[in-house]
Amino acid sequence: MDYSISESLQSRLDQTQAILESDIYPMEATYLKGEWQALDEMLYATRKKVKDAGLWAPHLHPEDGGTFTGLVDLALFAEVLGQSPLGHFCFGCQAPDAGNAELMVLHGTDEQKAEYLAPLAAGEKRSCFAMTEPHTAGSNPTLLDSTAVLEGDEWVINGRKWFTTSADGADFTVAMLITEPEANKHSRASMILVPLDTPGYKMIRNIPIMGHEGKGYFSHAEIEFKDCRVPATNILGKRGQGFALAQERLGPGRIQHCMRWMGIAKRSLEMMCSYVKTRKITATQTLADQQLMQAMIADSAAELAAARALVLETAWTVENKGFSAARENIALIKFYTANVLQRVVDRSLQAHGGLGMTDDTILSHFYREERAARIYDGPDEVHKISVAKKILRG
Ligand SMILES: Cc1cc2nc3c(=O)[nH]c(=O)nc-3n(C[C@H](O)[C@H](O)[C@H](O)COP(=O)(O)OP(=O)(O)OC[C@H]3O[C@@H](n4cnc5c(N)ncnc54)[C@H](O)[C@@H]3O)c2cc1C
């Protein structure tokens, strides 16, 4: 297994880190204060700088408007960008747009690519992904009950979704809907593209997450479809292929999420180390001199290194041997890295004392927002069960 970094990749990663430090970290105070309009202007100015530097959309191949050079390379970009909650957006590879774009590259018709993929890839449109419903268990999406019924040449959509990340201000959603109610449970759903200015679509609210509501791209909405009609040609892939497509969306998406979390954990650990070195705890000693604090640093460094190696190994396996060779690891990295992330952020917050609880540093945001890492994209328990069953079968 070889994940050595070429000179040109290292140079692009260094350029990315430099933009993070010069442009993106300074925006975080505006983000944490919720000054959305000011933030928007800065975000779009940075996007232009990223495009001019030839670093835009590292998840998409050049022919689709991006700079993709391989899954391990993409994982390394996701780690650098993950250090800031604004990183992925500035580089045009934010979830859920990235996953939606990757799906359309593989399954979109020429018309869908022209209408939806091209502006999405260029950062001119935003999208969201509407699968989870408030009234059915998201852990078992075969229970979904929002429907799309074909009437003439239109799908008529009815249902309610929630936790639709970034729906606020998005241009369209990819919605997972039951189109084949009589089929077997894994073939009942299809993915359908729905422009969000279609009559019958309504955004009900942005859901507050631990006291913070978010806005625009940085939000999670509850939405409703009532007799919402879209052309029959808006189906992505074939009828009944919804879950198969969702699985496909998962592989690269999972690696990007996990490496983003590694970036957060890395920054949290660095913040912890900087803080404990300067925080005097007695007349002659700093927090860094305390062995209990040193143990927290060593545990974090070890867990982070192990989790990072596991994700890179998974990316390498997908890239070199295909998705099915990495299936078990893809479930494994999800719960393992999410828990490492949570422990490292928690230790860093603890080391910062009262300051860690404030919004004066990014840590409280990491703590609040990233708790969800153990829930979205399949909760810990679901992935543990799937890994354990596979091991037991083997
Ligand atoms: C911040 C955030 C962003 C999200 N973004 C999106 C999005 O963009 N689009 C989208 O469609 N969805 C999104 N989701 C929804 C997310 O995917 C679901 O919350 C997740 O799949 C879990 O579904 P649920 O909330 O219905 O929990 P449930 O299915 O009701 O499960 C509740 C809990 O039960 C436990 N559990 C579940 N199954 C088992 C089992 N078999 N054995 C033991 N315990 C079990 C788990 O601990 C789980 O947390 C997001 C969620 C969050 C929090």
Short mmCIF file of C-alpha atoms and ligand atoms in Angstrom, two decimals:
data_model
loop_
_atom_site.label_atom_id
_atom_site.label_comp_id
_atom_site.label_asym_id
_atom_site.label_seq_id
_atom_site.Cartn_x
_atom_site.Cartn_y
_atom_site.Cartn_z
CA MET A 1 0.00 0.00 0.00
CA ASP A 2 1.53 3.27 -1.06
CA TYR A 3 0.12 6.63 -0.12
CA SER A 4 3.26 8.60 -0.73
CA ILE A 5 2.51 12.18 -1.70
CA SER A 6 3.83 13.48 -5.00
CA GLU A 7 5.51 16.88 -5.10
CA SER A 8 2.65 18.38 -7.08
CA LEU A 9 0.01 17.04 -4.65
CA GLN A 10 2.02 18.31 -1.67
CA SER A 11 2.25 21.71 -3.29
CA ARG A 12 -1.53 21.83 -3.82
CA LEU A 13 -2.14 20.70 -0.23
CA ASP A 14 0.22 23.44 1.00
CA GLN A 15 -1.58 26.02 -1.14
CA THR A 16 -4.87 24.82 0.35
CA GLN A 17 -3.53 25.11 3.89
CA ALA A 18 -2.25 28.62 3.10
CA ILE A 19 -5.72 29.76 1.89
CA LEU A 20 -7.23 28.24 5.01
CA GLU A 21 -4.93 30.29 7.19
CA SER A 22 -5.01 33.55 5.22
CA ASP A 23 -8.71 33.66 4.26
CA ILE A 24 -10.83 30.99 5.90
CA TYR A 25 -9.87 30.97 9.59
CA PRO A 26 -10.34 34.76 9.77
CA MET A 27 -13.98 34.30 8.61
CA GLU A 28 -14.85 31.96 11.44
CA ALA A 29 -15.65 34.73 13.94
CA THR A 30 -18.28 36.09 11.52
CA TYR A 31 -19.68 32.57 11.13
CA LEU A 32 -19.80 31.95 14.88
CA LYS A 33 -21.61 35.28 15.41
CA GLY A 34 -24.20 34.27 12.77
CA GLU A 35 -23.56 37.34 10.58
CA TRP A 36 -24.77 35.52 7.49
CA GLN A 37 -24.80 38.32 4.93
CA ALA A 38 -21.26 39.44 5.71
CA LEU A 39 -20.18 35.80 5.74
CA ASP A 40 -21.70 35.13 2.32
CA GLU A 41 -19.72 37.94 0.72
CA MET A 42 -16.46 36.63 2.20
CA LEU A 43 -17.23 33.03 1.25
CA TYR A 44 -17.89 33.86 -2.38
CA ALA A 45 -14.78 36.06 -2.59
CA THR A 46 -12.72 33.14 -1.29
CA ARG A 47 -14.36 30.77 -3.77
CA LYS A 48 -13.15 33.03 -6.56
CA LYS A 49 -9.62 32.97 -5.16
CA VAL A 50 -9.76 29.14 -4.96
CA LYS A 51 -10.92 28.91 -8.59
CA ASP A 52 -8.20 31.31 -9.73
CA ALA A 53 -5.64 29.11 -7.93
CA GLY A 54 -6.87 26.04 -9.83
CA LEU A 55 -7.95 24.23 -6.66
CA TRP A 56 -11.73 24.22 -7.17
CA ALA A 57 -13.83 21.05 -6.67
CA PRO A 58 -11.22 18.40 -5.77
CA HIS A 59 -13.98 15.71 -5.87
CA LEU A 60 -14.81 16.14 -9.57
CA HIS A 61 -12.80 15.12 -12.61
CA PRO A 62 -11.51 17.97 -14.80
CA GLU A 63 -14.09 17.15 -17.51
CA ASP A 64 -16.81 17.77 -14.89
CA GLY A 65 -15.30 21.07 -13.77
CA GLY A 66 -13.03 19.93 -10.95
CA THR A 67 -9.46 18.94 -10.04
CA PHE A 68 -9.85 15.30 -8.90
CA THR A 69 -6.67 13.22 -9.03
CA GLY A 70 -7.64 10.14 -7.00
CA LEU A 71 -9.53 9.08 -3.88
CA VAL A 72 -6.51 9.04 -1.54
CA ASP A 73 -5.61 12.55 -2.79
CA LEU A 74 -9.20 13.66 -2.20
CA ALA A 75 -9.05 12.23 1.33
CA LEU A 76 -5.97 14.34 2.03
CA PHE A 77 -7.73 17.48 0.74
CA ALA A 78 -10.76 16.68 2.89
CA GLU A 79 -8.51 16.49 5.95
CA VAL A 80 -6.94 19.90 5.30
CA LEU A 81 -10.29 21.52 4.47
CA GLY A 82 -12.03 19.86 7.43
CA GLN A 83 -10.00 21.95 9.85
CA SER A 84 -12.54 24.72 9.33
CA PRO A 85 -16.33 24.37 9.07
CA LEU A 86 -16.04 26.77 6.10
CA GLY A 87 -13.26 24.91 4.28
CA HIS A 88 -15.22 22.54 2.06
CA PHE A 89 -17.68 25.24 1.01
CA CYS A 90 -14.89 27.57 -0.10
CA PHE A 91 -13.43 24.80 -2.27
CA GLY A 92 -16.81 23.76 -3.75
CA CYS A 93 -16.77 20.21 -2.34
CA GLN A 94 -19.25 20.57 0.54
CA ALA A 95 -21.81 17.92 1.45
CA PRO A 96 -24.45 17.30 0.26
CA ASP A 97 -23.59 19.03 -3.06
CA ALA A 98 -20.48 16.87 -3.53
CA GLY A 99 -22.40 13.60 -3.19
CA ASN A 100 -25.22 14.82 -5.42
CA ALA A 101 -22.73 15.90 -8.09
CA GLU A 102 -20.88 12.57 -7.92
CA LEU A 103 -24.20 10.76 -8.40
CA MET A 104 -25.18 12.85 -11.39
CA VAL A 105 -21.80 12.29 -13.01
CA LEU A 106 -22.51 8.56 -12.89
CA HIS A 107 -26.25 8.45 -13.47
CA GLY A 108 -27.48 11.80 -14.80
CA THR A 109 -28.87 12.07 -18.32
CA ASP A 110 -27.31 14.65 -20.64
CA GLU A 111 -30.23 17.00 -19.92
CA GLN A 112 -29.86 16.52 -16.12
CA LYS A 113 -26.15 17.16 -16.37
CA ALA A 114 -26.71 20.39 -18.29
CA GLU A 115 -29.52 21.65 -16.04
CA TYR A 116 -28.34 20.49 -12.60
CA LEU A 117 -24.78 19.15 -12.58
CA ALA A 118 -23.02 21.90 -14.55
CA PRO A 119 -24.20 24.81 -12.36
CA LEU A 120 -23.73 22.73 -9.21
CA ALA A 121 -20.16 21.89 -10.15
CA ALA A 122 -19.47 25.55 -10.95
CA GLY A 123 -20.83 26.64 -7.55
CA GLU A 124 -23.65 28.61 -9.19
CA LYS A 125 -26.40 26.43 -7.70
CA ARG A 126 -26.77 24.69 -4.35
CA SER A 127 -28.58 21.43 -3.62
CA CYS A 128 -29.70 19.23 -0.76
CA PHE A 129 -30.47 15.56 -0.16
CA ALA A 130 -33.89 14.69 1.27
CA MET A 131 -34.14 11.16 2.57
CA THR A 132 -34.79 11.15 6.33
CA GLU A 133 -38.38 11.60 7.55
CA PRO A 134 -39.51 12.72 10.99
CA HIS A 135 -42.08 9.95 11.33
CA THR A 136 -40.03 6.93 10.10
CA ALA A 137 -36.72 5.55 11.44
CA GLY A 138 -33.86 6.98 9.41
CA SER A 139 -31.68 4.08 10.58
CA ASN A 140 -33.79 1.80 8.40
CA PRO A 141 -34.60 3.79 5.25
CA THR A 142 -36.56 0.87 3.76
CA LEU A 143 -39.39 2.16 6.02
CA LEU A 144 -39.61 5.51 4.17
CA ASP A 145 -43.15 6.44 3.15
CA SER A 146 -42.96 9.72 1.19
CA THR A 147 -44.19 8.91 -2.31
CA ALA A 148 -43.86 9.89 -5.95
CA VAL A 149 -46.65 8.64 -8.20
CA LEU A 150 -46.34 8.84 -11.98
CA GLU A 151 -49.36 10.65 -13.50
CA GLY A 152 -48.98 11.08 -17.25
CA ASP A 153 -45.57 12.60 -17.75
CA GLU A 154 -45.19 13.96 -14.21
CA TRP A 155 -44.22 12.63 -10.78
CA VAL A 156 -46.65 13.78 -8.08
CA ILE A 157 -44.76 13.96 -4.81
CA ASN A 158 -46.19 13.88 -1.28
CA GLY A 159 -44.41 13.56 2.03
CA ARG A 160 -42.36 15.19 4.74
CA LYS A 161 -38.60 15.12 5.26
CA TRP A 162 -36.32 16.55 7.91
CA PHE A 163 -32.66 17.13 8.55
CA THR A 164 -32.42 18.13 4.92
CA THR A 165 -29.03 19.79 5.27
CA SER A 166 -28.63 23.08 3.37
CA ALA A 167 -32.22 23.12 2.03
CA ASP A 168 -32.48 26.78 3.07
CA GLY A 169 -31.69 28.74 -0.11
CA ALA A 170 -30.90 25.62 -2.16
CA ASP A 171 -31.99 25.45 -5.80
CA PHE A 172 -32.95 21.79 -5.94
CA THR A 173 -33.05 18.61 -3.91
CA VAL A 174 -32.39 14.98 -4.67
CA ALA A 175 -35.35 13.35 -2.91
CA MET A 176 -35.58 9.68 -1.99
CA LEU A 177 -39.20 8.66 -2.61
CA ILE A 178 -41.25 5.49 -2.78
CA THR A 179 -42.18 4.92 -6.42
CA GLU A 180 -42.61 1.11 -6.39
CA PRO A 181 -44.69 0.36 -3.28
CA GLU A 182 -45.22 -3.29 -4.27
CA ALA A 183 -41.57 -4.11 -4.95
CA ASN A 184 -39.21 -5.82 -2.48
CA LYS A 185 -38.02 -3.52 0.28
CA HIS A 186 -34.72 -2.58 -1.37
CA SER A 187 -36.34 -1.73 -4.71
CA ARG A 188 -39.23 0.47 -3.58
CA ALA A 189 -37.48 3.84 -3.70
CA SER A 190 -36.18 6.09 -6.46
CA MET A 191 -34.22 9.32 -6.45
CA ILE A 192 -35.94 12.28 -8.05
CA LEU A 193 -34.61 15.76 -8.77
CA VAL A 194 -36.95 18.45 -7.45
CA PRO A 195 -36.34 22.17 -8.16
CA LEU A 196 -37.21 23.94 -4.92
CA ASP A 197 -39.29 26.63 -6.62
CA THR A 198 -41.81 23.96 -7.68
CA PRO A 199 -45.35 24.64 -6.37
CA GLY A 200 -46.20 22.17 -3.58
CA TYR A 201 -42.72 22.28 -2.08
CA LYS A 202 -42.42 24.11 1.23
CA MET A 203 -39.58 24.68 3.65
CA ILE A 204 -41.19 24.49 7.07
CA ARG A 205 -38.27 25.56 9.28
CA ASN A 206 -34.58 25.41 9.96
CA ILE A 207 -34.20 22.99 12.86
CA PRO A 208 -32.29 24.41 15.83
CA ILE A 209 -29.34 22.17 16.73
CA MET A 210 -28.40 22.43 20.39
CA GLY A 211 -29.57 26.02 20.53
CA HIS A 212 -28.15 27.15 17.16
CA GLU A 213 -30.41 27.43 14.12
CA GLY A 214 -27.93 28.08 11.31
CA LYS A 215 -28.85 29.57 7.96
CA GLY A 216 -28.41 28.96 4.26
CA TYR A 217 -25.81 26.33 3.53
CA PHE A 218 -25.13 25.96 7.28
CA SER A 219 -28.56 24.66 8.31
CA HIS A 220 -30.78 21.59 8.50
CA ALA A 221 -34.41 21.99 7.43
CA GLU A 222 -37.76 20.32 7.79
CA ILE A 223 -39.52 20.32 4.41
CA GLU A 224 -42.82 19.21 2.90
CA PHE A 225 -44.07 18.09 -0.51
CA LYS A 226 -47.83 18.44 -1.19
CA ASP A 227 -48.92 17.39 -4.67
CA CYS A 228 -45.60 18.71 -5.91
CA ARG A 229 -45.26 17.94 -9.65
CA VAL A 230 -42.00 17.48 -11.54
CA PRO A 231 -41.38 16.06 -15.03
CA ALA A 232 -41.09 12.26 -15.31
CA THR A 233 -37.60 12.82 -16.75
CA ASN A 234 -36.41 14.11 -13.35
CA ILE A 235 -35.78 10.59 -12.08
CA LEU A 236 -32.10 9.95 -11.41
CA GLY A 237 -31.07 6.51 -12.60
CA LYS A 238 -33.81 3.93 -13.02
CA ARG A 239 -37.07 3.35 -11.13
CA GLY A 240 -36.48 1.41 -7.91
CA GLN A 241 -32.73 2.11 -7.94
CA GLY A 242 -32.83 4.59 -5.05
CA PHE A 243 -31.09 2.42 -2.46
CA ALA A 244 -28.51 1.14 -4.92
CA LEU A 245 -27.65 4.73 -5.81
CA ALA A 246 -27.56 5.69 -2.13
CA GLN A 247 -24.96 2.94 -1.58
CA GLU A 248 -22.89 4.30 -4.44
CA ARG A 249 -23.08 7.82 -3.05
CA LEU A 250 -21.80 6.44 0.23
CA GLY A 251 -18.27 5.23 -0.62
CA PRO A 252 -16.52 8.46 -1.63
CA GLY A 253 -18.87 10.46 0.64
CA ARG A 254 -17.91 8.42 3.69
CA ILE A 255 -14.20 8.90 3.05
CA GLN A 256 -14.64 12.65 2.68
CA HIS A 257 -16.67 12.87 5.92
CA CYS A 258 -14.20 10.76 7.89
CA MET A 259 -11.18 12.70 6.68
CA ARG A 260 -13.00 15.97 7.37
CA TRP A 261 -13.41 14.73 10.95
CA MET A 262 -9.71 13.91 11.07
CA GLY A 263 -9.03 17.53 10.12
CA ILE A 264 -11.25 18.73 12.97
CA ALA A 265 -9.56 16.38 15.44
CA LYS A 266 -6.10 17.48 14.25
CA ARG A 267 -6.93 21.17 14.70
CA SER A 268 -8.51 20.52 18.12
CA LEU A 269 -5.39 18.68 19.26
CA GLU A 270 -3.14 21.46 17.96
CA MET A 271 -5.27 24.04 19.78
CA MET A 272 -5.03 21.96 22.94
CA CYS A 273 -1.24 21.74 22.71
CA SER A 274 -0.85 25.50 22.10
CA TYR A 275 -3.15 26.35 24.97
CA VAL A 276 -1.66 24.05 27.61
CA LYS A 277 1.84 25.32 26.83
CA THR A 278 0.88 28.90 27.70
CA ARG A 279 -1.67 28.40 30.47
CA LYS A 280 0.10 28.82 33.81
CA ILE A 281 -1.36 26.61 36.49
CA THR A 282 1.15 27.45 39.27
CA ALA A 283 3.85 30.09 39.60
CA THR A 284 6.32 27.87 37.76
CA GLN A 285 4.26 25.34 35.80
CA THR A 286 1.89 25.34 32.83
CA LEU A 287 -0.87 22.85 32.08
CA ALA A 288 1.56 21.19 29.68
CA ASP A 289 3.69 20.14 32.68
CA GLN A 290 0.81 18.15 34.18
CA GLN A 291 0.94 14.43 33.49
CA LEU A 292 -2.86 14.05 33.36
CA MET A 293 -2.88 16.63 30.58
CA GLN A 294 0.01 14.89 28.82
CA ALA A 295 -1.95 11.60 28.90
CA MET A 296 -4.89 13.32 27.18
CA ILE A 297 -2.54 14.60 24.48
CA ALA A 298 -0.89 11.20 23.96
CA ASP A 299 -4.25 9.37 23.83
CA SER A 300 -5.56 11.88 21.29
CA ALA A 301 -2.46 11.66 19.09
CA ALA A 302 -2.55 7.84 19.10
CA GLU A 303 -6.28 7.60 18.35
CA LEU A 304 -6.03 10.20 15.62
CA ALA A 305 -3.08 8.44 13.94
CA ALA A 306 -4.87 5.07 14.03
CA ALA A 307 -8.16 6.46 12.70
CA ARG A 308 -6.39 8.41 9.95
CA ALA A 309 -4.46 5.34 8.82
CA LEU A 310 -7.67 3.32 8.68
CA VAL A 311 -9.44 5.91 6.52
CA LEU A 312 -6.48 6.22 4.15
CA GLU A 313 -6.29 2.44 3.87
CA THR A 314 -9.99 2.39 3.01
CA ALA A 315 -9.55 5.11 0.39
CA TRP A 316 -6.62 3.20 -1.09
CA THR A 317 -8.63 -0.03 -1.20
CA VAL A 318 -11.60 1.64 -2.93
CA GLU A 319 -9.26 3.28 -5.42
CA ASN A 320 -7.23 0.17 -6.21
CA LYS A 321 -9.60 -2.76 -5.60
CA GLY A 322 -13.07 -1.28 -5.92
CA PHE A 323 -15.88 -0.41 -3.55
CA SER A 324 -16.91 -3.98 -2.67
CA ALA A 325 -13.39 -4.86 -1.42
CA ALA A 326 -13.69 -2.00 1.08
CA ARG A 327 -17.30 -2.52 2.16
CA GLU A 328 -16.50 -3.65 5.71
CA ASN A 329 -13.93 -0.88 6.24
CA ILE A 330 -16.42 1.71 4.99
CA ALA A 331 -18.78 0.78 7.85
CA LEU A 332 -15.90 0.49 10.29
CA ILE A 333 -14.37 3.90 9.64
CA LYS A 334 -17.75 5.57 10.09
CA PHE A 335 -18.24 4.76 13.76
CA TYR A 336 -14.56 4.53 14.65
CA THR A 337 -13.54 7.96 13.36
CA ALA A 338 -16.74 9.63 14.60
CA ASN A 339 -15.93 8.47 18.13
CA VAL A 340 -12.24 9.45 17.90
CA LEU A 341 -13.36 12.87 16.70
CA GLN A 342 -15.70 13.24 19.63
CA ARG A 343 -13.13 12.20 22.23
CA VAL A 344 -10.38 14.45 20.86
CA VAL A 345 -12.66 17.50 20.65
CA ASP A 346 -13.92 16.78 24.17
CA ARG A 347 -10.39 16.57 25.60
CA SER A 348 -9.38 19.80 23.87
CA LEU A 349 -12.47 21.54 25.19
CA GLN A 350 -11.72 20.22 28.69
CA ALA A 351 -8.14 21.51 28.51
CA HIS A 352 -9.42 24.98 27.56
CA GLY A 353 -11.55 25.12 30.73
CA GLY A 354 -14.33 27.74 30.69
CA LEU A 355 -12.92 29.20 27.48
CA GLY A 356 -13.72 25.90 25.73
CA MET A 357 -17.42 26.39 26.44
CA THR A 358 -17.53 29.84 24.85
CA ASP A 359 -17.87 30.75 21.19
CA ASP A 360 -14.56 32.65 21.50
CA THR A 361 -12.86 29.58 20.00
CA ILE A 362 -14.13 27.16 17.36
CA LEU A 363 -14.11 24.25 19.83
CA SER A 364 -17.64 24.68 21.16
CA HIS A 365 -18.88 24.69 17.56
CA PHE A 366 -17.02 21.46 16.85
CA TYR A 367 -18.42 19.92 20.03
CA ARG A 368 -21.99 20.97 19.26
CA GLU A 369 -22.14 20.33 15.52
CA GLU A 370 -20.02 17.22 15.30
CA ARG A 371 -21.88 15.23 17.94
CA ALA A 372 -24.13 14.45 15.01
CA ALA A 373 -21.26 12.54 13.34
CA ARG A 374 -22.29 9.52 15.42
CA ILE A 375 -25.86 9.77 14.11
CA TYR A 376 -26.04 10.96 10.49
CA ASP A 377 -25.04 8.74 7.61
CA GLY A 378 -26.08 5.80 9.81
CA PRO A 379 -25.77 5.78 13.61
CA ASP A 380 -22.90 3.95 15.37
CA GLU A 381 -25.10 0.99 16.27
CA VAL A 382 -26.15 0.26 12.68
CA HIS A 383 -22.56 0.21 11.45
CA LYS A 384 -21.34 -1.86 14.40
CA ILE A 385 -24.06 -4.43 13.78
CA SER A 386 -23.18 -4.59 10.08
CA VAL A 387 -19.43 -5.01 10.75
CA ALA A 388 -19.98 -7.61 13.50
CA LYS A 389 -22.37 -9.67 11.33
CA LYS A 390 -19.84 -9.72 8.51
CA ILE A 391 -17.05 -10.79 10.86
CA LEU A 392 -19.23 -13.50 12.42
CA ARG A 393 -20.25 -14.82 8.99
CA GLY A 394 -16.61 -14.95 7.91
C1 LIG B 1 -26.85 17.21 11.68
C2 LIG B 1 -27.58 16.20 10.86
C3 LIG B 1 -27.58 16.32 9.48
C4 LIG B 1 -28.31 15.41 8.69
N1 LIG B 1 -28.38 15.60 7.33
C5 LIG B 1 -29.21 14.82 6.59
C6 LIG B 1 -29.44 15.09 5.20
O1 LIG B 1 -28.86 16.02 4.62
N2 LIG B 1 -30.35 14.34 4.52
C7 LIG B 1 -31.02 13.31 5.12
O2 LIG B 1 -31.81 12.65 4.46
N3 LIG B 1 -30.83 13.02 6.45
C8 LIG B 1 -29.95 13.76 7.19
N4 LIG B 1 -29.79 13.50 8.53
C9 LIG B 1 -30.57 12.45 9.15
C10 LIG B 1 -29.75 11.26 9.60
O3 LIG B 1 -29.24 10.55 8.50
C11 LIG B 1 -30.63 10.41 10.54
O4 LIG B 1 -30.83 11.19 11.72
C12 LIG B 1 -30.01 9.07 10.86
O5 LIG B 1 -30.02 8.21 9.74
C13 LIG B 1 -30.75 8.36 12.02
O6 LIG B 1 -32.11 8.28 11.77
P1 LIG B 1 -33.16 8.79 12.87
O7 LIG B 1 -32.77 10.16 13.31
O8 LIG B 1 -34.52 8.63 12.33
O9 LIG B 1 -32.93 7.84 14.12
P2 LIG B 1 -33.69 6.45 14.41
O10 LIG B 1 -33.65 5.58 13.21
O11 LIG B 1 -34.99 6.74 15.01
O12 LIG B 1 -32.71 5.82 15.51
C14 LIG B 1 -32.58 6.42 16.81
C15 LIG B 1 -31.38 5.82 17.51
O13 LIG B 1 -31.60 4.44 17.69
C16 LIG B 1 -30.38 3.72 17.66
N5 LIG B 1 -30.53 2.60 16.72
C17 LIG B 1 -31.00 2.64 15.46
N6 LIG B 1 -31.01 1.41 14.92
C18 LIG B 1 -30.56 0.56 15.86
C19 LIG B 1 -30.35 -0.85 15.95
N7 LIG B 1 -30.61 -1.64 14.89
N8 LIG B 1 -29.88 -1.38 17.10
C20 LIG B 1 -29.61 -0.58 18.15
N9 LIG B 1 -29.78 0.75 18.15
C21 LIG B 1 -30.25 1.31 17.03
C22 LIG B 1 -29.30 4.71 17.25
O14 LIG B 1 -28.57 5.10 18.40
C23 LIG B 1 -30.08 5.90 16.71
O15 LIG B 1 -29.37 7.12 16.92
C24 LIG B 1 -29.01 14.36 9.31
C25 LIG B 1 -28.98 14.25 10.72
C26 LIG B 1 -28.28 15.14 11.49
C27 LIG B 1 -28.31 14.99 12.98
#
